[in-house]
Short mmCIF file of C-alpha atoms in Angstrom, two decimals:
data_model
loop_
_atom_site.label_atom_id
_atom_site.label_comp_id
_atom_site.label_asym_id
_atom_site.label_seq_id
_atom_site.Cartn_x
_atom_site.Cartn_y
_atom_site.Cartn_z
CA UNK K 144 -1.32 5.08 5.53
CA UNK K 145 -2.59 6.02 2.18
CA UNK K 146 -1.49 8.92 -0.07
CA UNK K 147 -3.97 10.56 -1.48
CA UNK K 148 -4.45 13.07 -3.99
CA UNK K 149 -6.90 15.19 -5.59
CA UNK K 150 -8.64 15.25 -8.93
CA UNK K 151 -12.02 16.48 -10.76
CA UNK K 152 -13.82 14.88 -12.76
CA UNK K 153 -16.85 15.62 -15.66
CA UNK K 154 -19.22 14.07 -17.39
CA UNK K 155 -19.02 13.76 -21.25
CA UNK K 156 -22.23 13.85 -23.04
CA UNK K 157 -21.86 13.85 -27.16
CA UNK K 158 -18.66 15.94 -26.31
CA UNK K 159 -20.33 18.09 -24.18
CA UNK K 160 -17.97 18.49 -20.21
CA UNK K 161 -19.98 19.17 -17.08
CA UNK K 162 -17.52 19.37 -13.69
CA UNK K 163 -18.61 17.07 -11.10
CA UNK K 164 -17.11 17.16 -7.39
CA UNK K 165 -13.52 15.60 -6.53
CA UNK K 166 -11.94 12.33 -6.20
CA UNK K 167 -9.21 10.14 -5.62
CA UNK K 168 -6.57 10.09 -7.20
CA UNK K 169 -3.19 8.40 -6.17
CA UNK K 170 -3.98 5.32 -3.27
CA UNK K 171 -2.93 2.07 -2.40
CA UNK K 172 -5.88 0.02 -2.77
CA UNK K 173 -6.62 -3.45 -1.90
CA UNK K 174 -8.35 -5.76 -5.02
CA UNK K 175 -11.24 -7.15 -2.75
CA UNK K 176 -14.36 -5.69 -4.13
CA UNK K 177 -14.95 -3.56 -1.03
CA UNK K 178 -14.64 0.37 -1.72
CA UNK K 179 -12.08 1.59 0.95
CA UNK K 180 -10.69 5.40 1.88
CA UNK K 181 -8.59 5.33 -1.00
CA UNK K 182 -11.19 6.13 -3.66
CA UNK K 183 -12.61 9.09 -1.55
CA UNK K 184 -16.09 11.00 -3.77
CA UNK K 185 -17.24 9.47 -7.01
CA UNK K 186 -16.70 10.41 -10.17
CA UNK K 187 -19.68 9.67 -11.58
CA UNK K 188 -23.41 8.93 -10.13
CA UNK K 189 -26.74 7.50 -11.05
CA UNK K 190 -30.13 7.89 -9.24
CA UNK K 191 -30.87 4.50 -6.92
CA UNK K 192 -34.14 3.18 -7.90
CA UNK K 193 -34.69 3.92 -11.58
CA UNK K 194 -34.07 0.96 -13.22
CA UNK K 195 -37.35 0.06 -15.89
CA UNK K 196 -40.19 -2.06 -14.10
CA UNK K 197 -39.40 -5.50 -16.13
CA UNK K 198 -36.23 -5.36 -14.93
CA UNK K 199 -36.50 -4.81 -11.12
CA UNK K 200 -39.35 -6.55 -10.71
CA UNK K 201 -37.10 -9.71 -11.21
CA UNK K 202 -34.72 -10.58 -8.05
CA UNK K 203 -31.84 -12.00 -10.25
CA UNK K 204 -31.67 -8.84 -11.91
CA UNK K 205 -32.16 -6.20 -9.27
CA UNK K 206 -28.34 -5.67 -8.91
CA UNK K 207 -28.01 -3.93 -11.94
CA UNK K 208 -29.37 -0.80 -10.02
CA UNK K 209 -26.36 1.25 -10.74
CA UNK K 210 -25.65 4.40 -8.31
CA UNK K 211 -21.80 5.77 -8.24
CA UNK K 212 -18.35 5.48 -10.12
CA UNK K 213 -15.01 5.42 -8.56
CA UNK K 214 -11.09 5.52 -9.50
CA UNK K 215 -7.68 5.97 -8.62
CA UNK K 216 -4.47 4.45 -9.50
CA UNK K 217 -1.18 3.77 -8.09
CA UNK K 218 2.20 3.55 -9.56
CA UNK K 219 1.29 0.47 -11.88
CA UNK K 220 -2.63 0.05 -11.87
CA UNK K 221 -5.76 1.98 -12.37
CA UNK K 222 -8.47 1.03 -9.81
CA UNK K 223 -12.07 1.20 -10.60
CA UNK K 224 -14.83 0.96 -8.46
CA UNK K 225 -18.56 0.21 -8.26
CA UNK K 226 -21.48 0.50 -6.10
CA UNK K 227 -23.86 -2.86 -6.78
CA UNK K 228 -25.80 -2.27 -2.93
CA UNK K 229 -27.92 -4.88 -4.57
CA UNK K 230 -25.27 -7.85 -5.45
CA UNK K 231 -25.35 -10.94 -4.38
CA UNK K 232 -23.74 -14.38 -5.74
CA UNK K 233 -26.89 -16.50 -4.60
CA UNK K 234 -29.23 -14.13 -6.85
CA UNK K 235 -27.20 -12.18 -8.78
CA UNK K 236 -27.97 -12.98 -12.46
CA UNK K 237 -25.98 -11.11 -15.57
CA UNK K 238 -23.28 -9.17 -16.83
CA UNK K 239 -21.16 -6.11 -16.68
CA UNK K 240 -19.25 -4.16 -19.07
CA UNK K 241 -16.40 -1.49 -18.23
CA UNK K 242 -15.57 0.96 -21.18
CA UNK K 243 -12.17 2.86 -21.34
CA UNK K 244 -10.82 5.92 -23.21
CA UNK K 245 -7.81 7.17 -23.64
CA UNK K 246 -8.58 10.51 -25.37
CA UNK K 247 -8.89 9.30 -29.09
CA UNK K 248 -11.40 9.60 -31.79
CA UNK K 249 -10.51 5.45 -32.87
CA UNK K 250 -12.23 3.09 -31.03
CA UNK K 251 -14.89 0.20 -31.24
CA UNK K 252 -19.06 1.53 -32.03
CA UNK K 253 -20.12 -2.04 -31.31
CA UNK K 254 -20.28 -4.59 -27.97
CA UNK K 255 -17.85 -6.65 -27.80
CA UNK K 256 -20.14 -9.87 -27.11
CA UNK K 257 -22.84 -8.61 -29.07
CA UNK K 258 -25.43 -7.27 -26.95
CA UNK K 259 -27.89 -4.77 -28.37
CA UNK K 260 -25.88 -1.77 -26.97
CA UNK K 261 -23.83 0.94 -29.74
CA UNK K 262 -21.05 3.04 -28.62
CA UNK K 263 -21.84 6.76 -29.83
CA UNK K 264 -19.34 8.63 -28.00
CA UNK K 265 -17.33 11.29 -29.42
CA UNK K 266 -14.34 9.68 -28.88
CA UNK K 267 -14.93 5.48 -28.77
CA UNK K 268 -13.68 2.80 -26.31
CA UNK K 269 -10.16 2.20 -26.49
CA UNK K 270 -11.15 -0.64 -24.41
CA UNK K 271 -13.91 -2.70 -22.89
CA UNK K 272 -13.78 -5.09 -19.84
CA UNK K 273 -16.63 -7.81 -20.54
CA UNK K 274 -17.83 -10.50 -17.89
CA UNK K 275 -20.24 -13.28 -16.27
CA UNK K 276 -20.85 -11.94 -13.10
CA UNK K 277 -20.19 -15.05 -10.12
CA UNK K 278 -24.04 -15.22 -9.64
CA UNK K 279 -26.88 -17.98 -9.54
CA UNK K 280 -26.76 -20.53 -11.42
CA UNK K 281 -29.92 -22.16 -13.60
CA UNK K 282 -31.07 -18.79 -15.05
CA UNK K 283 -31.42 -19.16 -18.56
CA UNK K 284 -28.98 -17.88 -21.01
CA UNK K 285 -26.83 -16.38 -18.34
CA UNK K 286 -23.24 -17.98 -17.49
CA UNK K 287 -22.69 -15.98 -13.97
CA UNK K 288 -19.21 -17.67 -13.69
CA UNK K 289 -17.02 -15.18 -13.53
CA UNK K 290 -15.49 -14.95 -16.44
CA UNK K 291 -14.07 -11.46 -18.00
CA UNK K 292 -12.17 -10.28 -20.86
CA UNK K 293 -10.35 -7.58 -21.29
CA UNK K 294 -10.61 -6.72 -24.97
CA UNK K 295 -8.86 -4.14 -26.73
CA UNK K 296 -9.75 -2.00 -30.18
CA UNK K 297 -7.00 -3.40 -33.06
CA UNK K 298 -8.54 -0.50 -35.41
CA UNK K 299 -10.75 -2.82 -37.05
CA UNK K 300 -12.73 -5.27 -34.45
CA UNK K 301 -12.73 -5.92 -30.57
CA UNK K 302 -10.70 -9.11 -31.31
CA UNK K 303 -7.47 -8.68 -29.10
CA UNK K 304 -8.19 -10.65 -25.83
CA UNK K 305 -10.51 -12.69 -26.77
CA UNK K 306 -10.46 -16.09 -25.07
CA UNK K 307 -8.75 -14.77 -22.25
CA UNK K 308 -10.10 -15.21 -18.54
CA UNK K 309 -8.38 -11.74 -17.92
CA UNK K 310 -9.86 -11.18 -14.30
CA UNK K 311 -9.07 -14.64 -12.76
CA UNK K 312 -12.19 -15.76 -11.23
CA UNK K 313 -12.75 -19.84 -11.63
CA UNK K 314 -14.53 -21.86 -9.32
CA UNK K 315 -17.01 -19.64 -7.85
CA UNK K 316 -15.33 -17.27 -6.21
CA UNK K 317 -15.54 -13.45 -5.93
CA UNK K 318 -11.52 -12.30 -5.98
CA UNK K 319 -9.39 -13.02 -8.97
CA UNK K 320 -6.00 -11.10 -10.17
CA UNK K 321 -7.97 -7.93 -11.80
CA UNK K 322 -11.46 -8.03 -10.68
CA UNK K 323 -13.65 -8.53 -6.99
CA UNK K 324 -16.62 -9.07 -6.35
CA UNK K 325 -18.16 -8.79 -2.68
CA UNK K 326 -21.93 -9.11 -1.53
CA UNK K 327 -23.76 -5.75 -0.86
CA UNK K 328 -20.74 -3.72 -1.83
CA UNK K 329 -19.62 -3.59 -5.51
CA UNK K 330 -17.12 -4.82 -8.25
CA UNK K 331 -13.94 -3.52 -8.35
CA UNK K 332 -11.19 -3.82 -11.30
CA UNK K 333 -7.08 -3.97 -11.26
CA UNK K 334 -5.82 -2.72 -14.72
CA UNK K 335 -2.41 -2.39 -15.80
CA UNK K 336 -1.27 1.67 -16.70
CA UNK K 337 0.83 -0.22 -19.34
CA UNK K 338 -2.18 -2.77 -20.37
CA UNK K 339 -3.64 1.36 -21.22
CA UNK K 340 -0.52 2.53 -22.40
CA UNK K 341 -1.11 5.51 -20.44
CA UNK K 342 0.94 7.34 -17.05
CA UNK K 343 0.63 9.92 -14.71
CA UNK K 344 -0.73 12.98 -16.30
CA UNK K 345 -2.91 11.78 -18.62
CA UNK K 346 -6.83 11.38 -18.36
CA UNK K 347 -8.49 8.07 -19.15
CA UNK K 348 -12.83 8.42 -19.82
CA UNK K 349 -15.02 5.73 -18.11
CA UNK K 350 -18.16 4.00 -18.43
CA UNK K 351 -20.27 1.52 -16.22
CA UNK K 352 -22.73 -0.85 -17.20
CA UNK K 353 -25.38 -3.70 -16.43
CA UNK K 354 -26.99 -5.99 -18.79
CA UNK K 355 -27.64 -10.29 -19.21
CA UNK K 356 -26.48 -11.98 -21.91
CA UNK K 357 -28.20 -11.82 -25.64
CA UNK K 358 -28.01 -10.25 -28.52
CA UNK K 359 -31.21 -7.95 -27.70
CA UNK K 360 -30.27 -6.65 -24.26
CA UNK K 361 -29.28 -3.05 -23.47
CA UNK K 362 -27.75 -1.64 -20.92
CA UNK K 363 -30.00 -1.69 -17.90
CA UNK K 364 -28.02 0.98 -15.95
CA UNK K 365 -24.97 2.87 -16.31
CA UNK K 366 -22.52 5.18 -14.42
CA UNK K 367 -22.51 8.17 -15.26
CA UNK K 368 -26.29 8.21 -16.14
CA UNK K 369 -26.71 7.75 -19.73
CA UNK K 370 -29.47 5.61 -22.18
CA UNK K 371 -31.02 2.68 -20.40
CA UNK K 372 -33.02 0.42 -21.49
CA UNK K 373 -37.44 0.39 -20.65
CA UNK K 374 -37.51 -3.28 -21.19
CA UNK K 375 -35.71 -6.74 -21.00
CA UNK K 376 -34.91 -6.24 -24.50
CA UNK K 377 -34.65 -2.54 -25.25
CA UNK K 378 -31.54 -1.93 -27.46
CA UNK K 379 -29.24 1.72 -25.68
CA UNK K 380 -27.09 4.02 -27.19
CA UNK K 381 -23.97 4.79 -24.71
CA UNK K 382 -22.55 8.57 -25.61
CA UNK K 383 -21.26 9.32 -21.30
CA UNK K 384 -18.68 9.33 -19.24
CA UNK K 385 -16.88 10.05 -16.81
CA UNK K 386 -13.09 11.40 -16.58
CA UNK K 387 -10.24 9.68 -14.55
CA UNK K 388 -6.99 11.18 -14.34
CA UNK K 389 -4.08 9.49 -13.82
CA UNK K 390 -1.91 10.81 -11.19
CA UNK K 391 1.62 10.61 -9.56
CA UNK K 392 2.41 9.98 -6.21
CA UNK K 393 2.41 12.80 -4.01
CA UNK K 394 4.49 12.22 -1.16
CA UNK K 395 7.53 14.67 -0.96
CA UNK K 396 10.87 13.00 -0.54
CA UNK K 397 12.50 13.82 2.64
CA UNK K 398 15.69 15.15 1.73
CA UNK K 399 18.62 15.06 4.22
CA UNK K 400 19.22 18.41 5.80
CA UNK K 401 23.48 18.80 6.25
CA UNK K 402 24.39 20.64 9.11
CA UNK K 403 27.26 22.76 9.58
CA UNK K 404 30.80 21.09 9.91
CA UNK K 405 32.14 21.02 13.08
CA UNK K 406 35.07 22.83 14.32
CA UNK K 407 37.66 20.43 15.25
CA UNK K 408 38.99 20.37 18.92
CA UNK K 409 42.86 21.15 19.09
CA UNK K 410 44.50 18.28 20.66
CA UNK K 411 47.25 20.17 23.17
CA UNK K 412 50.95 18.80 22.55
CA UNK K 413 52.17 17.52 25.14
CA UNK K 414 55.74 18.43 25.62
CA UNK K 415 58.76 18.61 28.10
CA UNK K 416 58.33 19.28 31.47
CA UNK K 417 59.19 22.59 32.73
CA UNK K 418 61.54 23.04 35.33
CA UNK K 419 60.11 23.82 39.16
CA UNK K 420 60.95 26.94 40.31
CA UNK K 421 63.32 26.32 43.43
CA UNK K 422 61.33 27.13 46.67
CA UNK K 423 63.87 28.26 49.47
CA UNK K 424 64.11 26.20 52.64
CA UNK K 425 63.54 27.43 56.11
CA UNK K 426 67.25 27.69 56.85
CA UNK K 427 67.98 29.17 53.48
CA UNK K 428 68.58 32.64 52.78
CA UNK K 429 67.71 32.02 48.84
CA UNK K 430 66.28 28.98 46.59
CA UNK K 431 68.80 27.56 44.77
CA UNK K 432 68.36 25.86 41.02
CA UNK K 433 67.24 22.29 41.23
CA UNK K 434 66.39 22.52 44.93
CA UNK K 435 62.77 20.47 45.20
CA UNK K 436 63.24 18.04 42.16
CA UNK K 437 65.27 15.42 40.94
CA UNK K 438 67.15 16.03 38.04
CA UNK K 439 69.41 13.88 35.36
CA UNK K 440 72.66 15.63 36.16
CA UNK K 441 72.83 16.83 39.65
CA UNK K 442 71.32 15.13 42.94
CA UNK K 443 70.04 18.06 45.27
CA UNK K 444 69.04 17.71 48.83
CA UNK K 445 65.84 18.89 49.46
CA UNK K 446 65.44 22.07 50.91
CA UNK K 447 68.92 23.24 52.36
CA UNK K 448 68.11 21.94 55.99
CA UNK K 449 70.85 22.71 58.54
CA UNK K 450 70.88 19.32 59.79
CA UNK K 451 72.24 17.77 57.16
CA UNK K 452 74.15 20.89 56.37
CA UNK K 453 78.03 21.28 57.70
CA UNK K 454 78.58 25.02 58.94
CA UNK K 455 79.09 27.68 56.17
CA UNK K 456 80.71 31.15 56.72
CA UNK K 457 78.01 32.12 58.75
CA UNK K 458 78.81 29.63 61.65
CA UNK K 459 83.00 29.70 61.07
CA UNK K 460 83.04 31.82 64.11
CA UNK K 461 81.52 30.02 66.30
CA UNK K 462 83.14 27.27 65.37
CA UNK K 463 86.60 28.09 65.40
CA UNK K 464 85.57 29.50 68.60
CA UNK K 465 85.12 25.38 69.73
CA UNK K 466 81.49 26.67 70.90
CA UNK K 467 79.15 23.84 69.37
CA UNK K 468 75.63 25.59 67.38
CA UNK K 469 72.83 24.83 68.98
CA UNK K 470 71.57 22.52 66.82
CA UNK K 471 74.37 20.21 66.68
CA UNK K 472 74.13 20.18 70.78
CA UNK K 473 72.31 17.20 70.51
CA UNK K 474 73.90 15.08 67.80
CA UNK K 475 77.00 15.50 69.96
CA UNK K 476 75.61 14.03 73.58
CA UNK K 477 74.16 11.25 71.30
CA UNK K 478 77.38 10.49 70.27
CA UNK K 479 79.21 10.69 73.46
CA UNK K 480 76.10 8.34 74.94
CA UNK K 481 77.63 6.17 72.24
CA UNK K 482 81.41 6.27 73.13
CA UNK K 483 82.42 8.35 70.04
CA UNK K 484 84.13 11.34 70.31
CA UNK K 485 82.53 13.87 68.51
CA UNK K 486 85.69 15.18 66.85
CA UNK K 487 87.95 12.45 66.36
CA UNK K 488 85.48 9.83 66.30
CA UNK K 489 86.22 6.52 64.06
CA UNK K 490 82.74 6.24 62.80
CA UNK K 491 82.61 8.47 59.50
CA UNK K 492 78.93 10.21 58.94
CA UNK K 493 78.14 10.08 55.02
CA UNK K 494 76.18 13.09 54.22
CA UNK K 495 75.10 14.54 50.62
CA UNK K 496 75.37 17.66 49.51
CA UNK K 497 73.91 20.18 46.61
CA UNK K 498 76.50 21.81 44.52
CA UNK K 499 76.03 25.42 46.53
CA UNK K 500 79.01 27.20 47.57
CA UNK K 501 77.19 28.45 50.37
CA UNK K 502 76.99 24.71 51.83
CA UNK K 503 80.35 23.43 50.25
CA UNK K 504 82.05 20.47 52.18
CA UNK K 505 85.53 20.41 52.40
CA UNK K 506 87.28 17.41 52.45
CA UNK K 507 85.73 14.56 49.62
CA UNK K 508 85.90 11.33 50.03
CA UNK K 509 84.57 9.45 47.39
CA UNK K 510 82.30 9.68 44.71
CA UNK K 511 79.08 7.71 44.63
CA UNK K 512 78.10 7.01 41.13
CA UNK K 513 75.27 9.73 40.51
CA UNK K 514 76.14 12.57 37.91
CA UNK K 515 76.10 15.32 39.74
CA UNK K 516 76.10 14.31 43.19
CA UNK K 517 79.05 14.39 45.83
CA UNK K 518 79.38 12.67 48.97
CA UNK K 519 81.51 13.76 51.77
CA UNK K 520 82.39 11.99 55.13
CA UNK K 521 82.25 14.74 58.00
CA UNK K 522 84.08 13.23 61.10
#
């Protein structure tokens, strides 16, 4: 997509400014010789159809029927455009002549390849692009091969790029390096900013022109309207043109927008395991530490169950008594089933017990191995 910008432009007459409509400024344009987007309204125009009879009553020189002016730039070249509806390289017959200025009084009065035209602006060329149009061949005195120079004002004569095929075209064709050419549309020229010596902010001044080749041709038409010549061979006097100004890209820069810094997320610590609460057992009258869990320096049975439990206090009566509790009834006919006396049998029951006084055993055997942990035979 193209970036374009806006400029104005006048016309200078013998120092005299009148503002014309906008243009183009800053584009990317393609050297082809076909006006694109890029060069949006003209800066300078010319009526169609007022060239002098003896000239378009001639097809080979009917293309010099000048109507509009164009420019823009980019970062490196100036781009200048014009309308030749009339062009074409099987009938086409002449020359063209582009003058630039960069705002000072110096400059060349003369043509550069000595046609009968005189440069009387206030402020002369700087510079003057000079070329054979790719046209018909066989017309007489005309080259129409293409050729241009881009000649330069040393202070003293247009000498400075002389010899030089500046534009590139050879061989016929209508595209070189700095200058197109395409049928029905126009010619269209590539210069360097630096070839100018001139950058963004600065205003350039720009003329158009058609003529053949010979000392005693004028300019047949120009861009912005100016002296023309009434015959074949009617000298002109050149005093327009038409400002340019040079600008800079206008595309903002996107500029990254920082956002705020995130809080950081507090990573828990993970630490030592609390110790369960002790849950008391259905037979228990309290929870006791340790009961539920197993634990590096005590083994704990897990919640005080009677069955593994020998009698406390609160069954001494009964027992001394020799009345069995209830729920060692059973355990007792199993073992009789079994031919064991149930109090002095030879078969020793291990059982393990917590550390409680409530539930302490009373005889101990032997010690197991586990910190902590007893083991009692109950027989």
């Amino acid at each position: 997509m193209m970036t374009v910008a806006l400029i104005a432009f006048s016309v200078i007459t013998t120092g005299f400014l009148t503002a014309g409509p906008s243009s183009a400024g800053f584009a990317t344009i393609t050297l082809d010789g076909v006006r694109e987007a890029g060069y949006s309204a003209a800066i300078a125009a010319d009526p169609s159809g007022d060239l002098a009879a003896a000239i378009s009553g001639q097809a080979h020189t009917l293309w010099t029927d000048l109507t509009a002016l164009y420019c823009a730039n980019d970062d490196n070249f100036l781009f200048v455009y014009a309308d030749l509806p009339a062009y074409s390289n099987m009938t086409a017959s002449g020359e063209i002549g582009l003058l630039v200025d960069k705002a000072t009084a110096a400059g060349g009065s003369s043509d550069p390849w000595g046609n009968a035209i005189t440069y009387s602006h206030t402020n002369k060329p700087d510079f003057a692009v000079r070329g054979n149009i790719p046209g018909r061949s066989g017309i007489a005195g005309d080259d129409n091969n293409g050729w241009t120079e881009l000649r330069t004002w040393n202070g003293s004569n247009w000498n400075s790029g002389a010899g030089i095929n500046w534009g590139g075209l050879s061989g016929g064709g209508q595209v070189g390096s700095s200058i197109a050419y395409a049928n029905s549309q126009g010619v269209e020229f590539k210069i360097p900013l630096s070839a100018l010596g001139v950058s963004s902010g600065q205003t350039v001044s720009l003329e158009f022109f058609a003529t053949q080749k010979g000392a005693t041709h004028g300019a047949y038409d120009t861009t912005p309207s100016d002296d023309q010549a009434t015959g074949l061979t009617d000298p002109t006097t050149q005093s327009a043109y038409a400002a340019c100004a040079i600008e800079s890209n206008g595309t903002p820069t996107n500029t990254p927008t920082t956002g705020p810094t995130p809080t950081p997320t507090n990573t828990p610590t993970v630490g030592p395991s609390p110790t369960p609460t002790p849950t008391a057992g259905s037979s228990c009258a309290s929870a006791q530490t340790g009961d539920g869990a197993i634990v590096t320096t005590a083994l704990y049975h897990n919640n005080l169950e009677v069955s593994l439990a020998r009698p406390g206090r609160r069954h001494s009566a009964r027992w001394r008594s020799g009345r069995t509790p209830a729920h060692l009834s059973q355990r007792r006919a199993d073992r009789q089933r079994a031919g064991v006396d149930y109090r002095r049998g030879r078969q020793p029951q291990l059982h393990l017990y917590s550390d409680s006084r409530r539930h302490r055993p009373k005889r101990p055997l032997r010690h197991l191995g586990i910190p902590g942990a007893r083991p009692w035979l109950q027989h």
